[in-house]
Tab-separated table of C-alpha atoms in Angstrom:
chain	number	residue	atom	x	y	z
A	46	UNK	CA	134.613	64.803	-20.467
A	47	UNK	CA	134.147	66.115	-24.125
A	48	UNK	CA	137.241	65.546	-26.705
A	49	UNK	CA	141.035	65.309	-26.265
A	50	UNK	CA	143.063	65.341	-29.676
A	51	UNK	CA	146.718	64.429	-29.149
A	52	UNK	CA	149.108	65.374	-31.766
A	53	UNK	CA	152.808	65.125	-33.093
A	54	UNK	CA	154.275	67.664	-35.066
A	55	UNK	CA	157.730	68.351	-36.691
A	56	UNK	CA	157.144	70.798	-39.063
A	57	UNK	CA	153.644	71.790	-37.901
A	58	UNK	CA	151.664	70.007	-40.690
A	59	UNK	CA	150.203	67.750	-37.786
A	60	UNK	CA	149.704	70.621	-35.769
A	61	UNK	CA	147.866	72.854	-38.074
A	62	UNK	CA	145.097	69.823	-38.447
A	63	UNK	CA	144.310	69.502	-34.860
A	64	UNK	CA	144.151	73.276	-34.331
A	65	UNK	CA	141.667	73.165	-37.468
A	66	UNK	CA	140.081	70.007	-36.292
A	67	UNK	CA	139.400	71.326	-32.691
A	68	UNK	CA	138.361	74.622	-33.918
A	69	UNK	CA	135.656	72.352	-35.999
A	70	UNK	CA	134.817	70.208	-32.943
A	71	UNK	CA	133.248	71.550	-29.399
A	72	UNK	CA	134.810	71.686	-25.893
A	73	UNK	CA	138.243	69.922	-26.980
A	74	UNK	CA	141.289	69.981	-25.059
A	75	UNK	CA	144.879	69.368	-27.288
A	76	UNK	CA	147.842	67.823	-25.638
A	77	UNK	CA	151.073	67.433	-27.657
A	78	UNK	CA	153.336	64.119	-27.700
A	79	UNK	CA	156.693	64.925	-26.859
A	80	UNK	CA	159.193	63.318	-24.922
A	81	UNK	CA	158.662	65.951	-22.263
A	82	UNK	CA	155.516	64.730	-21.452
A	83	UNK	CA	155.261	61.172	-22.107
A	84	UNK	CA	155.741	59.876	-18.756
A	85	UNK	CA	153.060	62.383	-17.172
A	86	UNK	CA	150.089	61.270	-19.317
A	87	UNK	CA	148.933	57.901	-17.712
A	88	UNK	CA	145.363	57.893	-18.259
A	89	UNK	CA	142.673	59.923	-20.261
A	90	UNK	CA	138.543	59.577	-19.628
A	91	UNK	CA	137.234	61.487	-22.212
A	92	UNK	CA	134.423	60.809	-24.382
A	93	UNK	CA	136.201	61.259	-27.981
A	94	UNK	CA	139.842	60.722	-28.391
A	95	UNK	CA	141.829	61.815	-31.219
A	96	UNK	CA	145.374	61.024	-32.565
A	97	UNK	CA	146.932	63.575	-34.998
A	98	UNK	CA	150.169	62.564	-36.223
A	99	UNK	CA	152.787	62.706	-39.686
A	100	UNK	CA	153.553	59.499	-41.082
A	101	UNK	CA	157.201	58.385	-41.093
A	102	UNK	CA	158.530	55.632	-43.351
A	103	UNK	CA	154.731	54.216	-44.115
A	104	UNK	CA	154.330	53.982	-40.456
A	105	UNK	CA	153.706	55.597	-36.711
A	106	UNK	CA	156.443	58.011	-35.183
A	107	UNK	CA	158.338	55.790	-32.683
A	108	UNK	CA	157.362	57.845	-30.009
A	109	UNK	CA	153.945	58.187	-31.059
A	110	UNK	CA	153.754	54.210	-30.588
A	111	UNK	CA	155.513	54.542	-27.735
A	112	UNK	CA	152.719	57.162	-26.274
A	113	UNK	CA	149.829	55.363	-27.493
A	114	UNK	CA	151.267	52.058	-25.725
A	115	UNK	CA	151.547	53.844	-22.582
A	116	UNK	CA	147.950	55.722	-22.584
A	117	UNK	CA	145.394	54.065	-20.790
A	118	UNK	CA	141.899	54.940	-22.116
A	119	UNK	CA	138.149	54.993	-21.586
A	120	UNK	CA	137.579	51.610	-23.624
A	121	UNK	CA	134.005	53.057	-24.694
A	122	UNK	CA	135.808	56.320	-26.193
A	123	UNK	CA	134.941	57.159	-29.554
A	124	UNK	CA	139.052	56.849	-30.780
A	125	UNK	CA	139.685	58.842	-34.237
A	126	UNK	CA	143.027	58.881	-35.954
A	127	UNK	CA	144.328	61.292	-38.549
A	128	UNK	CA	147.422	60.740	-40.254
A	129	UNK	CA	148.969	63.353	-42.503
A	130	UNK	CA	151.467	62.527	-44.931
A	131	UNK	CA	153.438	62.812	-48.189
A	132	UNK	CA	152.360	59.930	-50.069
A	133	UNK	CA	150.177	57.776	-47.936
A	134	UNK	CA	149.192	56.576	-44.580
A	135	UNK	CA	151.271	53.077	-44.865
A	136	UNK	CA	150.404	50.536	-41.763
A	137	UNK	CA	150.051	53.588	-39.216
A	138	UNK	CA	146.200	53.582	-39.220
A	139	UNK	CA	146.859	49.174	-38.585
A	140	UNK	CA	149.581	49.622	-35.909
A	141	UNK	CA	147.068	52.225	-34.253
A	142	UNK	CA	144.371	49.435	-34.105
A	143	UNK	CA	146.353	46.875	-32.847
A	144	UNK	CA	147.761	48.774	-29.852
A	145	UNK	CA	144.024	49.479	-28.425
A	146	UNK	CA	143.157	46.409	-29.240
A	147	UNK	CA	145.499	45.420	-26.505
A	148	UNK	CA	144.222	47.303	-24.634
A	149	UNK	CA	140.542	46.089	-25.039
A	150	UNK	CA	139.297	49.913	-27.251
A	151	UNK	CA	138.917	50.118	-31.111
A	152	UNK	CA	139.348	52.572	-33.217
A	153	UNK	CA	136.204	54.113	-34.537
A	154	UNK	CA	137.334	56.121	-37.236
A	155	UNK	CA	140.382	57.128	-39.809
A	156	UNK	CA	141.446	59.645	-41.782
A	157	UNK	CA	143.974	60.455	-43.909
A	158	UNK	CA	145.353	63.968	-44.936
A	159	UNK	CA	148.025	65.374	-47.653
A	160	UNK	CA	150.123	67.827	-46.563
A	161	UNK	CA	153.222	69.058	-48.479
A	162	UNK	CA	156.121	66.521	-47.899
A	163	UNK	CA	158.508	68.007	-45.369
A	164	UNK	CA	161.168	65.783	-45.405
A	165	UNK	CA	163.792	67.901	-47.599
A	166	UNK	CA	166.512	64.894	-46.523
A	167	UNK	CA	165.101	62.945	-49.966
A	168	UNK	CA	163.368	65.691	-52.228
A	169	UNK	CA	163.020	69.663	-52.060
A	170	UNK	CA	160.083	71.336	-51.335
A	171	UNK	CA	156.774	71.466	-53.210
A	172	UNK	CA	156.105	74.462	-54.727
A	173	UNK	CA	153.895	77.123	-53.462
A	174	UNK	CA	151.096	76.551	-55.842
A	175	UNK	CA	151.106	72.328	-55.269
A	176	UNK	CA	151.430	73.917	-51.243
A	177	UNK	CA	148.225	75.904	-51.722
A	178	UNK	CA	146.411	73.358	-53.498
A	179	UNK	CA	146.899	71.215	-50.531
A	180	UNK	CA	145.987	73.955	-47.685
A	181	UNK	CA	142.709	74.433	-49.967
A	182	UNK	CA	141.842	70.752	-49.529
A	183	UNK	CA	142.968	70.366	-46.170
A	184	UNK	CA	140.354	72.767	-44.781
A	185	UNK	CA	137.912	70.793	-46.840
A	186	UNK	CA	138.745	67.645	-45.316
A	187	UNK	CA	138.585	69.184	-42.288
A	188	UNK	CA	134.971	69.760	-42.366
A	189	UNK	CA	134.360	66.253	-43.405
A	190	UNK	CA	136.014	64.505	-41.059
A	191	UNK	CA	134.757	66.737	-38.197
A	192	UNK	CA	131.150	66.232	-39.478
A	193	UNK	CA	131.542	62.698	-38.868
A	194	UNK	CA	133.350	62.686	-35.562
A	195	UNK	CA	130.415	64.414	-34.464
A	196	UNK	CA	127.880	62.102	-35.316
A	197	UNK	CA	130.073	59.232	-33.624
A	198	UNK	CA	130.413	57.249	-37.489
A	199	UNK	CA	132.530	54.793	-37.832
A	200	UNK	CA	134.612	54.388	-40.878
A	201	UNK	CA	137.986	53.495	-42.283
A	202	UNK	CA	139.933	50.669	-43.656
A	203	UNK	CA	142.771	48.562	-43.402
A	204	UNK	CA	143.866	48.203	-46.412
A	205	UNK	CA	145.526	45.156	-48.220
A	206	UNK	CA	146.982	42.537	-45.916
A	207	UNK	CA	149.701	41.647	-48.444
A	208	UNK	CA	150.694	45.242	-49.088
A	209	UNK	CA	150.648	46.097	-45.199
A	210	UNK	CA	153.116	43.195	-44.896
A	211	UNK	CA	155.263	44.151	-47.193
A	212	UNK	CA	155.246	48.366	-45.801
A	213	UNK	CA	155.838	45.814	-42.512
A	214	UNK	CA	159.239	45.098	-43.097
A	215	UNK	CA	159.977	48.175	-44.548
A	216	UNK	CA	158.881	50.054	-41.683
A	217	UNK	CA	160.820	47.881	-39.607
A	218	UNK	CA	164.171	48.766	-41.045
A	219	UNK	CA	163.460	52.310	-40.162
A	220	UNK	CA	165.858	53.003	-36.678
A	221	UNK	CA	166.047	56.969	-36.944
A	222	UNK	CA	168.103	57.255	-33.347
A	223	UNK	CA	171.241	57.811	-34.439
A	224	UNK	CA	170.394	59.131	-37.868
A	225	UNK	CA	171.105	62.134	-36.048
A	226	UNK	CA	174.911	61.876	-36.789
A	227	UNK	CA	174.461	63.110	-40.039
A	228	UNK	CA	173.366	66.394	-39.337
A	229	UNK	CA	175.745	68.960	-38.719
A	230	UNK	CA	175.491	73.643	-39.162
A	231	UNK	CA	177.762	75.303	-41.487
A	232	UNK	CA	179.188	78.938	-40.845
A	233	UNK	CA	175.690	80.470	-40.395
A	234	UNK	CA	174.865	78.925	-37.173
A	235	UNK	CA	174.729	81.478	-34.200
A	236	UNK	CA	173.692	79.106	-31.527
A	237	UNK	CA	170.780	80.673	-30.736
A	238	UNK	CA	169.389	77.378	-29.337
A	239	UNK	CA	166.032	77.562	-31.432
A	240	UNK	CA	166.638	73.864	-32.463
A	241	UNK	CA	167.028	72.451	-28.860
A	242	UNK	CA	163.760	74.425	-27.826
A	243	UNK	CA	161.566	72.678	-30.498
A	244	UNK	CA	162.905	69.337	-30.151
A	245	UNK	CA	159.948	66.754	-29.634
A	246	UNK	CA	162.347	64.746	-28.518
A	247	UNK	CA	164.600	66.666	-26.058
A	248	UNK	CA	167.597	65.666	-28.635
A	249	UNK	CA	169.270	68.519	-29.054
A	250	UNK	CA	171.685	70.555	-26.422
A	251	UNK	CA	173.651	73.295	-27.325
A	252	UNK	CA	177.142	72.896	-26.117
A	253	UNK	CA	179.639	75.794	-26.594
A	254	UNK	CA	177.161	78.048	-28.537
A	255	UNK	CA	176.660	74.478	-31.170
A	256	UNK	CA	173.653	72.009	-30.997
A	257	UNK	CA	175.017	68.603	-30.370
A	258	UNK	CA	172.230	65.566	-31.762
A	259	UNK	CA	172.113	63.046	-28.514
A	260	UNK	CA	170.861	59.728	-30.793
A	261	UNK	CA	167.521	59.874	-29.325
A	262	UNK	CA	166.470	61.161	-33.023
A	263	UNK	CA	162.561	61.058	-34.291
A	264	UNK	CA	163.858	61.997	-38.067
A	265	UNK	CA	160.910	64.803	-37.689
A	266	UNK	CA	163.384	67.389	-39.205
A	267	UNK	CA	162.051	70.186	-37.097
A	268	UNK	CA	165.673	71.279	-36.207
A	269	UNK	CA	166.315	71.722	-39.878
A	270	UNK	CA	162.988	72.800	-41.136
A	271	UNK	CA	162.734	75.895	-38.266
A	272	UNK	CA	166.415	76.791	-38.318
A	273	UNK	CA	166.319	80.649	-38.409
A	274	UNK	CA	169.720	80.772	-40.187
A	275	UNK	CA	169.102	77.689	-42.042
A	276	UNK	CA	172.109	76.645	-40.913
A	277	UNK	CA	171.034	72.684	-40.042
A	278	UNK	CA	172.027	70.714	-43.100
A	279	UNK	CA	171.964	66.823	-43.323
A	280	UNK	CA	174.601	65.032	-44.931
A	281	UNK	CA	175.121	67.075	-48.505
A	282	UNK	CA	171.488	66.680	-49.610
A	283	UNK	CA	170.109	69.567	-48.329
A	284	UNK	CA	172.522	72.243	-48.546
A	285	UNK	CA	171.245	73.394	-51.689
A	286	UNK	CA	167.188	72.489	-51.067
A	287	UNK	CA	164.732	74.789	-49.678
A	288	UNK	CA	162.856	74.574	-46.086
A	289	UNK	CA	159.214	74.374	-45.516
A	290	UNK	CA	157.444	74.753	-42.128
A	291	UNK	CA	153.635	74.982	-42.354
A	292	UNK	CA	152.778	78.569	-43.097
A	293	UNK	CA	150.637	79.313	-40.493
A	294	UNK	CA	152.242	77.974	-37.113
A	295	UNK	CA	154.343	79.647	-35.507
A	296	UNK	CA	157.712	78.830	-33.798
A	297	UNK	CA	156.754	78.919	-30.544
A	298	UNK	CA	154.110	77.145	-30.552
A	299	UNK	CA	156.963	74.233	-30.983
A	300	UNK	CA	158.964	75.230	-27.594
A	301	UNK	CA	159.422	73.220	-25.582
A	302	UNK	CA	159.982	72.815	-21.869
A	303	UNK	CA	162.885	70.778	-21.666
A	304	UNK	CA	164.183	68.563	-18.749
A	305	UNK	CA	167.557	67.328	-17.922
């Protein structure tokens, strides 16, 4: 049944490494998580299954978990994961393992990826050259970690149990749902809607020509990050900061088809 790589993107980071990865790989399908089609993917049979996703607050995008929870799987897949992130990969890689684990699979191999840090709400963008250096190595990686998918190795770690702890609780605190009350558009929006079509999680409508946040929030900052007006500020800390969406996806590759 070949290879399946599932992915979750905000800003396209995640994106860009599954495109790269299944251009590296043979006969691989790729599905994106999104609210819109959570509920339609029950089951998947294929050989090699891969999990591309950013990491939020040292851990798994809640509706990543709440995907991978729902998935039922050939148990004798070969499961990779491949986190991309800021700083680090947290507990995401652990949470990951315990989930198939429940469901009787194991994860045969992990990866971790740097991308430049998207999430403008705490710090402004990196600059283009730290940005290239990190496209440079990404395709690197990408080579790497597609050699060894291919020859079914297994590898990866957990990491330190005390230190997992520890990201534990802080992961736990994170509740992004109705962080979506502190976003709001200043006098540039045009309500042209391109935030409610990229929504991974069918947040956004736009009522009377505004996009109104319905507290079912991932914190992916996609809304923000592909606003053509820049126009989607949160709270006072990014008014004055930069956007970044990854260079080389484009917009609509994002859309999606929304349900009521």
């Amino acid at each position: 049944m070949g290879t399946t790589i599932y992915y979750f993107t905000g800003t396209g980071n995640s994106l860009k490494v599954a495109k790269d990865l299944s251009d590296a790989l043979d006969e691989v399908r790729l599905v994106q998580i999104s609210k819109n089609n959570i509920e339609d993917i029950d089951s998947d049979l294929s050989e090699k299954i891969g999990i591309v996703f950013p990491v939020y607050f040292l851990g798994l995008p809640t509706i990543v978990k709440s995907f991978l929870e729902k998935l039922q799987i050939n148990k004798n897949a070969y499961i990779f994961a491949v986190a991309t992130f800021g700083s680090g990969s947290g507990i995401s890689i652990k949470q990951i393992e315990n989930i198939l684990n429940k469901k009787g699979a194991k994860l045969s191999a992990s990866f971790g990826i740097a991308m430049p840090g998207s999430y403008q709400v705490m710090y402004p963008p990196y600059s283009e050259e730290k940005q290239q250096q990190l496209f440079k190595k990404e395709e690197e990686e990408i080579l790497k970690i597609a050699a060894i998918i291919k020859n079914n190795q297994v590898v990866g770690k957990n990491g330190n149990l005390i230190v997992n702890t520890i990201w534990g609780f802080i992961y736990k605190s994170f509740k992004p749902n109705d962080k979506d009350e502190n976003f709001w558009t200043d006098e540039k929006c045009n309500g042209c809607g391109t935030c409610s079509k990229i929504c991974p999680a069918n947040n956004i409508k736009i009522i009377e020509g505004k996009p109104k946040w319905q507290h079912n929030c991932e914190l992916c900052v996609a809304c923000m990050q592909w606003c053509p007006q820049q126009s989607i500020q949160y709270k006072k800390n990014t008014v004055k900061r930069g956007r970044y969406h990854h260079p080389d996806i484009k917009v609509m590759e994002l859309f999606q088809n929304h349900r009521d």
